CSV table of C-alpha atoms in Angstrom, one decimal:
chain,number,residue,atom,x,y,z
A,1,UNK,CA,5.8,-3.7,-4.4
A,2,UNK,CA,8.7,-1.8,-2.9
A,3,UNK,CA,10.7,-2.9,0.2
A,4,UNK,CA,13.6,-2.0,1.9
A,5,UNK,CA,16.1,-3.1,4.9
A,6,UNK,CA,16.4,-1.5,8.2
A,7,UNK,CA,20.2,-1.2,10.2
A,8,UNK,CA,19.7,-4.9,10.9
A,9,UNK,CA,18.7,-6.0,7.9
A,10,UNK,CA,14.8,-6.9,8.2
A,11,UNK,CA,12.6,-6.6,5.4
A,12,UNK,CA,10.3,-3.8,5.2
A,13,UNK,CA,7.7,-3.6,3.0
A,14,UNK,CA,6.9,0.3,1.7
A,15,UNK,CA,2.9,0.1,1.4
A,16,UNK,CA,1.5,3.8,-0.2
A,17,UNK,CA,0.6,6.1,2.1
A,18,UNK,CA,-2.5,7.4,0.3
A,19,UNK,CA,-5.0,5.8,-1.3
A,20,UNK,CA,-5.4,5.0,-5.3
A,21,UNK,CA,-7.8,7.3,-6.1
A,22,UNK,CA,-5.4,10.2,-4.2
A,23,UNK,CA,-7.8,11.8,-1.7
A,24,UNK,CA,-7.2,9.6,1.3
A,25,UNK,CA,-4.2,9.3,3.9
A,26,UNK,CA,-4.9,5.5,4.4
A,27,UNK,CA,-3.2,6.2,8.2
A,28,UNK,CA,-6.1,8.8,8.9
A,29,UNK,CA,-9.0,6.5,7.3
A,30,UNK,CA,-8.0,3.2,7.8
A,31,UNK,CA,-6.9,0.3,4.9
A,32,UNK,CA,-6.4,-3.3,4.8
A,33,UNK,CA,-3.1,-5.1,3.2
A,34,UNK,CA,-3.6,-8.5,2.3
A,35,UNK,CA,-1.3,-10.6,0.1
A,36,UNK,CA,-1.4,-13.6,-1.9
A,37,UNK,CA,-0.3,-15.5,-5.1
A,38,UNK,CA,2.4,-12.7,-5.4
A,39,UNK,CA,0.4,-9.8,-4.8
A,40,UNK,CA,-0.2,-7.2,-2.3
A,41,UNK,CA,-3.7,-5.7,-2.7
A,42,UNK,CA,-3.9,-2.6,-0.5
A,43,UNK,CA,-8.0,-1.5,0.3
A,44,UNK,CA,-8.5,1.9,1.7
A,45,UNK,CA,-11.5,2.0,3.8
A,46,UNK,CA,-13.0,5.1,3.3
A,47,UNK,CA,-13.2,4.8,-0.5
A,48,UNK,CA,-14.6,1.0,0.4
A,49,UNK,CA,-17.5,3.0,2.2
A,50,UNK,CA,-17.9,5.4,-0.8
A,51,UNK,CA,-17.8,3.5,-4.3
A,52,UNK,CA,-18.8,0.2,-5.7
A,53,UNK,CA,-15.7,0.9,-8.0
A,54,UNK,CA,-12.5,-1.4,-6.6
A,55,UNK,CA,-9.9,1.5,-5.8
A,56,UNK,CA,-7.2,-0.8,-4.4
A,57,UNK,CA,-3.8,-0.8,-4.9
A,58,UNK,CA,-2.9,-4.3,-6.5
A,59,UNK,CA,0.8,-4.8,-6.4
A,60,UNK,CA,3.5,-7.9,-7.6
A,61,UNK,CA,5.4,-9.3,-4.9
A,62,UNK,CA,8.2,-11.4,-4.5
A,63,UNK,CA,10.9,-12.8,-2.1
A,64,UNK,CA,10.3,-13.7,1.2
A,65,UNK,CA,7.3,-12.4,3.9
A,66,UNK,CA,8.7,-8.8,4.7
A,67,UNK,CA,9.3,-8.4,8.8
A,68,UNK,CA,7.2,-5.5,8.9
A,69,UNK,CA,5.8,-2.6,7.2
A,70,UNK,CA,5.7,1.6,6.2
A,71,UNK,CA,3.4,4.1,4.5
A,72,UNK,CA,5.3,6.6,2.0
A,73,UNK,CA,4.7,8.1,-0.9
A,74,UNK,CA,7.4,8.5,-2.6
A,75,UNK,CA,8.0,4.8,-4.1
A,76,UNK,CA,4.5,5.3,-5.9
A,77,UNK,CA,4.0,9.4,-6.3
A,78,UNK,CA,3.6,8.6,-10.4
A,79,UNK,CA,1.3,6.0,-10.0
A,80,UNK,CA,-1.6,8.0,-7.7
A,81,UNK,CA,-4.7,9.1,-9.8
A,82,UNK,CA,-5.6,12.8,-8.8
């Protein structure tokens, strides 16, 4: 899990922006975050509708609850199966 601080210092968690499978923009289709036990699973809806396959992002977290959270990319580019 990536995070990151805004100018007054809340936590932000960076969530990806697309899902795991890299065909859907989780902001256009929908998603659900949940986390517990240190981890962040990250469900995009559409591929929920389309496989029985789990396609979620599953990812460690630690530290404190962040304030809020973003979509991007770019923390997880490498990690997206296309």
């Amino acid at each position: 899990m990536r995070y990151r601080s805004d100018n007054y210092g809340a936590r932000i968690a960076v969530l990806p922006a697309t899902c795991r499978r890299g065909i859907h923009r989780l902001a256009v289709t929908g998603y659900r975050a949940t986390e517990g036990n240190g981890l962040l699973r990250v469900r995009c809806d559409a591929c929920s509708a389309e496989t029985t396959t789990d396609a979620a992002w599953l990812l460690s977290s630690s530290g404190p609850l962040a304030n809020s959270a973003e979509l991007d990319d770019a923390p997880y580019v490498a990690l997206i199966t296309r």
